[in-house]
mmCIF file of C-alpha atoms in Angstrom:
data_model
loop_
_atom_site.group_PDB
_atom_site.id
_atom_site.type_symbol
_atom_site.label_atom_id
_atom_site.label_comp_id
_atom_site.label_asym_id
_atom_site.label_seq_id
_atom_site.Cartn_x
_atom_site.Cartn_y
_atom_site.Cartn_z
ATOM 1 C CA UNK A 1 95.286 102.575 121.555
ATOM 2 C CA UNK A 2 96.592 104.485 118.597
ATOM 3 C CA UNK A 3 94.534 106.654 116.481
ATOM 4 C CA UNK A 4 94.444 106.079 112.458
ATOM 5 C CA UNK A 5 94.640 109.399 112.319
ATOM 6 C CA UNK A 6 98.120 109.407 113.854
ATOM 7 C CA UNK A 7 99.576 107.240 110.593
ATOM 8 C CA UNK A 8 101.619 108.775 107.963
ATOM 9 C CA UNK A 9 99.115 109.769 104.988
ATOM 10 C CA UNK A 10 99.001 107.147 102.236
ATOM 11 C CA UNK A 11 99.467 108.743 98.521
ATOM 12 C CA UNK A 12 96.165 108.146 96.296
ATOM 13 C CA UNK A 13 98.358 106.924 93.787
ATOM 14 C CA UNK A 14 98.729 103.473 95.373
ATOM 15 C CA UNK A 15 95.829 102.763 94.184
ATOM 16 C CA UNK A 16 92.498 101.617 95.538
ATOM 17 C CA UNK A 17 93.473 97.976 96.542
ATOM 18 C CA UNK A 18 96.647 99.087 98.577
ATOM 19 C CA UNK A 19 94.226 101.654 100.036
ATOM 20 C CA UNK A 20 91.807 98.783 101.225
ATOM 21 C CA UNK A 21 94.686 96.308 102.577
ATOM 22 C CA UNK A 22 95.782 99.265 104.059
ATOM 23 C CA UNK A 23 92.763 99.773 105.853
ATOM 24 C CA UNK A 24 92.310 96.548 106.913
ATOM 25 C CA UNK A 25 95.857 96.481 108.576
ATOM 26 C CA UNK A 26 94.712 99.443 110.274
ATOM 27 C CA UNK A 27 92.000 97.643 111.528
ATOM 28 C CA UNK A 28 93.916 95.286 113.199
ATOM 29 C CA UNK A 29 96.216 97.096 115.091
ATOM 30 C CA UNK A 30 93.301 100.576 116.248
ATOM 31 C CA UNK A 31 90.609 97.733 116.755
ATOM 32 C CA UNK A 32 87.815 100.508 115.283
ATOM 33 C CA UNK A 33 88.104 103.556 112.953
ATOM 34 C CA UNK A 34 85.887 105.793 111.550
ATOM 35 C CA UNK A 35 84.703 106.582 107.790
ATOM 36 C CA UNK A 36 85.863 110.590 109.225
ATOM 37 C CA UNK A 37 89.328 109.636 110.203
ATOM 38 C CA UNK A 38 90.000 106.959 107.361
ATOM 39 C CA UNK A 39 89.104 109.853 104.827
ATOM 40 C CA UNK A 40 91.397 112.214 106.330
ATOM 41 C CA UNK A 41 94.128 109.795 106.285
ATOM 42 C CA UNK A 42 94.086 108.246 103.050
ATOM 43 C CA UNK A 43 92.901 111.840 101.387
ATOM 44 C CA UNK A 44 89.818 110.433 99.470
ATOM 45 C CA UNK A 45 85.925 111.332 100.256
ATOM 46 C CA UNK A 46 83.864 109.819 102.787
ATOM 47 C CA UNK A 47 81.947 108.119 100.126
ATOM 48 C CA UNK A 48 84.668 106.410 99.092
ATOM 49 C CA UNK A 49 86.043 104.994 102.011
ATOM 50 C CA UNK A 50 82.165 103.444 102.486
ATOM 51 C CA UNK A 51 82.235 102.016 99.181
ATOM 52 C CA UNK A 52 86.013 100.849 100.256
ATOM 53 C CA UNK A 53 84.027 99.637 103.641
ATOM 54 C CA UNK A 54 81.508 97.717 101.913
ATOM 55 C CA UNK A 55 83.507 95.770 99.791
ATOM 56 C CA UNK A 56 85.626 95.081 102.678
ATOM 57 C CA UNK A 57 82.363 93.553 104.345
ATOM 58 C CA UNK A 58 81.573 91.650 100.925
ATOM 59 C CA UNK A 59 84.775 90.020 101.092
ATOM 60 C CA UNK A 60 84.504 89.065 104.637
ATOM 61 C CA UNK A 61 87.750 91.041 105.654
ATOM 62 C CA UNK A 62 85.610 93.213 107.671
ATOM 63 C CA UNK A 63 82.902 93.677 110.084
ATOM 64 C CA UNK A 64 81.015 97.247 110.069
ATOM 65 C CA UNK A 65 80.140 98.914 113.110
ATOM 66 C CA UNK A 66 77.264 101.421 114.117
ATOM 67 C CA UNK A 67 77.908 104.678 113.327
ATOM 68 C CA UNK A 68 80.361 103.923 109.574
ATOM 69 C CA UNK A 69 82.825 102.613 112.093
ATOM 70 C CA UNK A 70 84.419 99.236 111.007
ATOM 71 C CA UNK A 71 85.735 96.265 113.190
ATOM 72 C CA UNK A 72 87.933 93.136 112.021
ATOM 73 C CA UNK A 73 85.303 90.224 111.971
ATOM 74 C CA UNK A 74 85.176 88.100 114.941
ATOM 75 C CA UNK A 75 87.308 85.329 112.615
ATOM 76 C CA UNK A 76 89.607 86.813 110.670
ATOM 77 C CA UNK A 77 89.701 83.917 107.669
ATOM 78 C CA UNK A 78 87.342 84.516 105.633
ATOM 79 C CA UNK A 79 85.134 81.851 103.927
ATOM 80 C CA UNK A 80 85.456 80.604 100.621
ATOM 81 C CA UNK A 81 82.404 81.744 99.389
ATOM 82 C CA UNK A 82 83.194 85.064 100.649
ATOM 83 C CA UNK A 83 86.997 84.773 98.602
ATOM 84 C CA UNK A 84 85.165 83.966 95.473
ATOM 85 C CA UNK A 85 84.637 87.557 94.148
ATOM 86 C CA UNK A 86 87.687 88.791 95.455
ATOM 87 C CA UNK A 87 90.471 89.696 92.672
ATOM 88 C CA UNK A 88 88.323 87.072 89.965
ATOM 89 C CA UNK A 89 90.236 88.799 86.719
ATOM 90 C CA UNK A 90 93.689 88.313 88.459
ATOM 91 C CA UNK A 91 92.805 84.781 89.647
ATOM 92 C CA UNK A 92 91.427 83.809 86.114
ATOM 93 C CA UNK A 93 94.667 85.231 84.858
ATOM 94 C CA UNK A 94 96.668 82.649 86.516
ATOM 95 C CA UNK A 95 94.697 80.019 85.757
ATOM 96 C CA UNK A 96 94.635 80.343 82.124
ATOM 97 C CA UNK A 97 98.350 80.566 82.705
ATOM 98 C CA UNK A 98 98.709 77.656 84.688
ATOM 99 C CA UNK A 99 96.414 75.038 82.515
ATOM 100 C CA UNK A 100 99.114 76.012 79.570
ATOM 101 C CA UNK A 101 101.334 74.695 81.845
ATOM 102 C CA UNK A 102 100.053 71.043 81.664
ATOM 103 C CA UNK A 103 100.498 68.786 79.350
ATOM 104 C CA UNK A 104 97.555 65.900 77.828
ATOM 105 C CA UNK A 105 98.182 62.803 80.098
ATOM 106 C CA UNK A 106 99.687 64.215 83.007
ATOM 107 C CA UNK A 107 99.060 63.260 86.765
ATOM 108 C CA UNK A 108 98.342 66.510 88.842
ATOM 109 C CA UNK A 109 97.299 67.478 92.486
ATOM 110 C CA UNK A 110 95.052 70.172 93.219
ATOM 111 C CA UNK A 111 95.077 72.278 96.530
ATOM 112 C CA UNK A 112 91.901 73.696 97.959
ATOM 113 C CA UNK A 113 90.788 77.544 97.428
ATOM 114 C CA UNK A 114 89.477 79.752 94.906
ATOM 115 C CA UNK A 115 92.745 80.655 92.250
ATOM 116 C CA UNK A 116 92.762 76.569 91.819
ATOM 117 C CA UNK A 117 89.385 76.102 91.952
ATOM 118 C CA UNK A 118 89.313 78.612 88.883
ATOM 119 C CA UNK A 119 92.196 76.304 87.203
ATOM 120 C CA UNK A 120 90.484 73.513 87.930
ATOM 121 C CA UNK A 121 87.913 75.230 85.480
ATOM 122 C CA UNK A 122 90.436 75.595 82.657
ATOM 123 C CA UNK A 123 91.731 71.730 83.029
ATOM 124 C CA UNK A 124 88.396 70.704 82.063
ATOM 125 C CA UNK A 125 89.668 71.399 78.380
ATOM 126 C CA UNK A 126 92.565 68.948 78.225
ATOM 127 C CA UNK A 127 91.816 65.195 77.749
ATOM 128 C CA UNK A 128 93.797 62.156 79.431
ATOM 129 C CA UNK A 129 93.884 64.217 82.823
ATOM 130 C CA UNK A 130 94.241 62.341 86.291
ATOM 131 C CA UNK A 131 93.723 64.788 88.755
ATOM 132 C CA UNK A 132 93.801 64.385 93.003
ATOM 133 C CA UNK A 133 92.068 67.164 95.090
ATOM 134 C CA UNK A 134 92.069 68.408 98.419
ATOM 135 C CA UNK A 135 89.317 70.980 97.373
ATOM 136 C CA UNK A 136 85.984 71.136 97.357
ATOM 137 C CA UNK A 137 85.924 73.631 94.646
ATOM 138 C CA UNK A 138 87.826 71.325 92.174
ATOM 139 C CA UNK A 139 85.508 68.377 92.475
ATOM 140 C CA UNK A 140 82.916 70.525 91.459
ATOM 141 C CA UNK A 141 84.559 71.912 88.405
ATOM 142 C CA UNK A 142 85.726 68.102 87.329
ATOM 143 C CA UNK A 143 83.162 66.380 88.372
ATOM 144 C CA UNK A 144 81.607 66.145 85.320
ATOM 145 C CA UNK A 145 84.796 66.941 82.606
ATOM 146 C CA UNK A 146 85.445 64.276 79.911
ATOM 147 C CA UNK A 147 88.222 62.778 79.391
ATOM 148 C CA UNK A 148 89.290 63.612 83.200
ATOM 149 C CA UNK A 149 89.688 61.006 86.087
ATOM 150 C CA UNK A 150 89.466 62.775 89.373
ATOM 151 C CA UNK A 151 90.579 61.274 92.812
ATOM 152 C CA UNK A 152 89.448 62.856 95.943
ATOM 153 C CA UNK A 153 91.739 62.930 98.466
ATOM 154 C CA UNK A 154 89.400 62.959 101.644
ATOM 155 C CA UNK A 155 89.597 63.361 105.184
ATOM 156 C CA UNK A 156 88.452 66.092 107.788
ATOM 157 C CA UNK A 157 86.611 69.060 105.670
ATOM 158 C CA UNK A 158 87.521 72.535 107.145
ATOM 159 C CA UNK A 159 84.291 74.508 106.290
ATOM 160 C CA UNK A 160 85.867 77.694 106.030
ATOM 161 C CA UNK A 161 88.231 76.446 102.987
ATOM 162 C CA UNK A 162 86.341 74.045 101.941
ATOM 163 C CA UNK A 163 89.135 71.544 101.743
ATOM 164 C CA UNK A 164 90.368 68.498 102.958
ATOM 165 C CA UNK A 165 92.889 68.118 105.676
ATOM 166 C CA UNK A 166 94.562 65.589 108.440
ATOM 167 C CA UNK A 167 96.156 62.284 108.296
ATOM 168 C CA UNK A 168 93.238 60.657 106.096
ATOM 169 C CA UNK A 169 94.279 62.912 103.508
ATOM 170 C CA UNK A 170 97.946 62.625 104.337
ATOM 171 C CA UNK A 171 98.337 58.849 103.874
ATOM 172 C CA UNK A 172 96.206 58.927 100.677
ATOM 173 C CA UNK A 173 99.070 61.173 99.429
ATOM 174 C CA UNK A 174 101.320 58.410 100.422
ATOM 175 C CA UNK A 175 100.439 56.594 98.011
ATOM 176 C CA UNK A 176 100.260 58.599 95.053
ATOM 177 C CA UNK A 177 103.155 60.642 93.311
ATOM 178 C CA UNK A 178 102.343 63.391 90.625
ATOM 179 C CA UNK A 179 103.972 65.835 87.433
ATOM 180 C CA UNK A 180 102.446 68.638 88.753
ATOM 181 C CA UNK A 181 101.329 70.171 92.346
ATOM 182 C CA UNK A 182 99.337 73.839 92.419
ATOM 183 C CA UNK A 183 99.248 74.973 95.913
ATOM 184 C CA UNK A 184 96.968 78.271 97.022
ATOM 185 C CA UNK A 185 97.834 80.714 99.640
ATOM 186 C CA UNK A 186 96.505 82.915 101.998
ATOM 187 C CA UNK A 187 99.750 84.986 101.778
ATOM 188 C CA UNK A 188 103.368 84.423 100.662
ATOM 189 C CA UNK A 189 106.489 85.950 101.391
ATOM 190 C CA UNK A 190 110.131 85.557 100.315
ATOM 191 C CA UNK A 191 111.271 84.812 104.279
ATOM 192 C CA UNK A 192 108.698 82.402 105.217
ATOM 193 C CA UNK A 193 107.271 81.044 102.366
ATOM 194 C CA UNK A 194 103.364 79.850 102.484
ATOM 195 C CA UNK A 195 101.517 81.343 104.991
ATOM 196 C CA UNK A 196 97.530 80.031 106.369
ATOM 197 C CA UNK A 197 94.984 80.218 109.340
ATOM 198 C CA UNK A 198 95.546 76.751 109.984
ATOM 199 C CA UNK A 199 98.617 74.220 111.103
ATOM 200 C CA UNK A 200 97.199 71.921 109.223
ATOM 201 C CA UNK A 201 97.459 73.481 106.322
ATOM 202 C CA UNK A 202 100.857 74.265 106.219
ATOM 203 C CA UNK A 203 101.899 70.465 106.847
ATOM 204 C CA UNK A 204 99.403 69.534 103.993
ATOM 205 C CA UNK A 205 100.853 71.812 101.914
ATOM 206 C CA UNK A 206 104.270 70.730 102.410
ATOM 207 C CA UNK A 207 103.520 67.128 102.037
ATOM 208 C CA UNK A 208 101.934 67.898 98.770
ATOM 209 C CA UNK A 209 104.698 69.713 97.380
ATOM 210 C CA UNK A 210 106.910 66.760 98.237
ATOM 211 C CA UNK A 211 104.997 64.190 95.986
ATOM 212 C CA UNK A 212 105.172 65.938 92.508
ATOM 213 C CA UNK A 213 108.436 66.953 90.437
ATOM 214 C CA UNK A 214 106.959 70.633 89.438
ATOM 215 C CA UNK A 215 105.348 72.663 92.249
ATOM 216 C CA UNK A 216 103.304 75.768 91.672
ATOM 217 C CA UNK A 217 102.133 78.817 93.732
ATOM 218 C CA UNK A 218 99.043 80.444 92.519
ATOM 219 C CA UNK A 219 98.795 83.692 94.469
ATOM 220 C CA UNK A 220 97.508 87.030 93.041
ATOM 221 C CA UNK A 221 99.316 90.419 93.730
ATOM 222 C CA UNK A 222 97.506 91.456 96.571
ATOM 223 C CA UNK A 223 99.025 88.276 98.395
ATOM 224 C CA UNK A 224 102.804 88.829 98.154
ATOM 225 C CA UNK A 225 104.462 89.372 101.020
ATOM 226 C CA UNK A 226 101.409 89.669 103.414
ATOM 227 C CA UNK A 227 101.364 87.129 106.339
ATOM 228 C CA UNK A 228 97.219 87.276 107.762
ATOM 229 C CA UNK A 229 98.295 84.607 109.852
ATOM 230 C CA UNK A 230 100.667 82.926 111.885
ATOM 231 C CA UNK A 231 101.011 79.077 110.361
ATOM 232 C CA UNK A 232 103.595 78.314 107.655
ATOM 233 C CA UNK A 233 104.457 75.838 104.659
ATOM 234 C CA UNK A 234 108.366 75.749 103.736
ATOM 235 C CA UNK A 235 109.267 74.967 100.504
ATOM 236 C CA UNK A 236 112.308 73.449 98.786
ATOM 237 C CA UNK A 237 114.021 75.359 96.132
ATOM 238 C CA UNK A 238 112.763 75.107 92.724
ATOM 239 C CA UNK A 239 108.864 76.215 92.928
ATOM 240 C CA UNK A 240 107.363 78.188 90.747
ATOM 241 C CA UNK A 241 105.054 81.387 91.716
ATOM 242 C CA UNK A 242 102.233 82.636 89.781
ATOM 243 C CA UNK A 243 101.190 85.911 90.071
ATOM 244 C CA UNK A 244 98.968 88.747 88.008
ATOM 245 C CA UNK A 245 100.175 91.796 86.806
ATOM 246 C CA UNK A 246 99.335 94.083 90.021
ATOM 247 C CA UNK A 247 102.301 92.640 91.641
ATOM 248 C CA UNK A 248 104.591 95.049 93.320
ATOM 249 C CA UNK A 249 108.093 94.884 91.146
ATOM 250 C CA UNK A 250 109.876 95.090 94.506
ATOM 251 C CA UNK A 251 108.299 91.461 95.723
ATOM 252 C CA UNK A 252 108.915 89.792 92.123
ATOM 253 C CA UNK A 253 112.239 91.162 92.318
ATOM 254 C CA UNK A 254 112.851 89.957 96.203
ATOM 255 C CA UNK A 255 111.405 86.616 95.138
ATOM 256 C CA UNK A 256 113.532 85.927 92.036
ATOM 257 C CA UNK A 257 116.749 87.018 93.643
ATOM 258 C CA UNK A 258 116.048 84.117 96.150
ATOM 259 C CA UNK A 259 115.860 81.651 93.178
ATOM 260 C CA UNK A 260 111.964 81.285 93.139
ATOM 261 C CA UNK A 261 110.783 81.272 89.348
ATOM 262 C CA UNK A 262 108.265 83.912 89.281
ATOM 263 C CA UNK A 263 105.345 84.033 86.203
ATOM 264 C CA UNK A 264 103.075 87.294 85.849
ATOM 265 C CA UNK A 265 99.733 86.073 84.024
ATOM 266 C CA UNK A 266 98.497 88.520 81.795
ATOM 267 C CA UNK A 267 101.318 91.046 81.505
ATOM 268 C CA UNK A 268 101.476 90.360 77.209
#
């Protein structure tokens, strides 16, 4: 098995949250690494890789180990509730961009996670709403808003994500058509499009972004082009990404040039 140590060295200018993702990619090739070796390599102290560690841990991308050793957890997805803290300022970002999207009256369907549970938030301002959920999150955020009527769209509930999924919720989306879809993502890339821990998912997701005329991507920097797992949603030309300002210029770019309408929340 290779050693970390054995990777090219990572320039400290990359910032702390490439350093972390880095990390955790490290993780899942070496299987273990120390705090000794993971300081060495990325050129920072040993206290800050164990800050880097803990965090890591908090956000359930990690496991720690005996020793200041870390290990991938035993299931890689994290929860929900362990997503909720992770990049809030970028994820509020879109959000605030995303409910200026909408207009008073409109129809809209709401995909489970965290970045449109926090949109879900922001819609509770705007009157004459219907809005369809697969998520957990958003009921809770709508559940009492005036002025909105919410329709869940239920099924089997994946704990993990919190979300509905499977052919209850598919035919209920039968039956429905919408102005406006906002999807979520464990990671996105210009090749493959959405990518998620579950098959499921994926078809969901695809099925949803066939029912509405305007279809949205709500993914924060740290998401573009990374692909955690190995299921994928497809989608037809014509969506719309929305991202934060951490994102790379070289995935924007790479996403534009394949006719995908990219919007950076928060950039002025």
């Amino acid at each position: 098995m290779p050693s970390p140590s054995s990777q090219p060295p990572v320039s400290q200018a990359q910032g702390s949250r490439a350093r972390r993702d880095r990390i955790v990619d490290l993780a899942t090739t070496t299987g273990l690494a120390s705090v000794e070796e993971l300081s060495r390599l990325f050129e920072v102290t040993p206290s800050t890789i164990r800050r880097d560690l803990a965090r890591l841990t908090a956000e359930g991308r990690l496991a720690r180990t005996y020793g200041g050793a870390m290990a991938l957890s035993a299931h890689p997805e994290a929860s929900l509730r362990q997503r909720t803290g992770e990049a809030y300022d970028e994820k509020r970002a879109i959000a605030q961009w995303a409910a200026r999207a909408v207009e008073p009256g409109e129809t809209l369907l709401l995909d489970a996670g965290t970045t449109v549970g926090a949109l879900a938030h922001e819609l509770r301002a705007i009157k004459e709403l219907t809005i369809a959920t697969t998520g957990l999150t958003a009921l809770h955020a709508l559940a009492d808003a005036e002025g909105v009527h919410v329709e869940c769209l239920g099924g089997t509930l994946r704990p993990l994500s919190q979300g509905f999924v499977g052919p209850l919720t598919e035919a209920a989306l039968e039956r429905m058509s919408f102005d406006r879809v906002f999807l979520g993502a464990d990671g996105v890339t210009v090749e493959k499009g959405i990518c998620e821990a579950d098959l499921r998912q994926t078809r969901l997701k695809e099925l949803m972004a066939r029912r509405a005329d305007h279809v949205y991507v709500l993914a924060h920097g740290g998401k573009l082009g990374r692909a955690p797992f190995h299921a994928w949603a497809t989608l037809k030309e014509g969506w719309t990404l929305v991202t934060d300002a951490s994102a790379p210029a070289e995935q924007v770019r790479a996403f534009e040039a394949r006719g995908v309408r990219v919007e950076v929340a928060g950039s002025g």
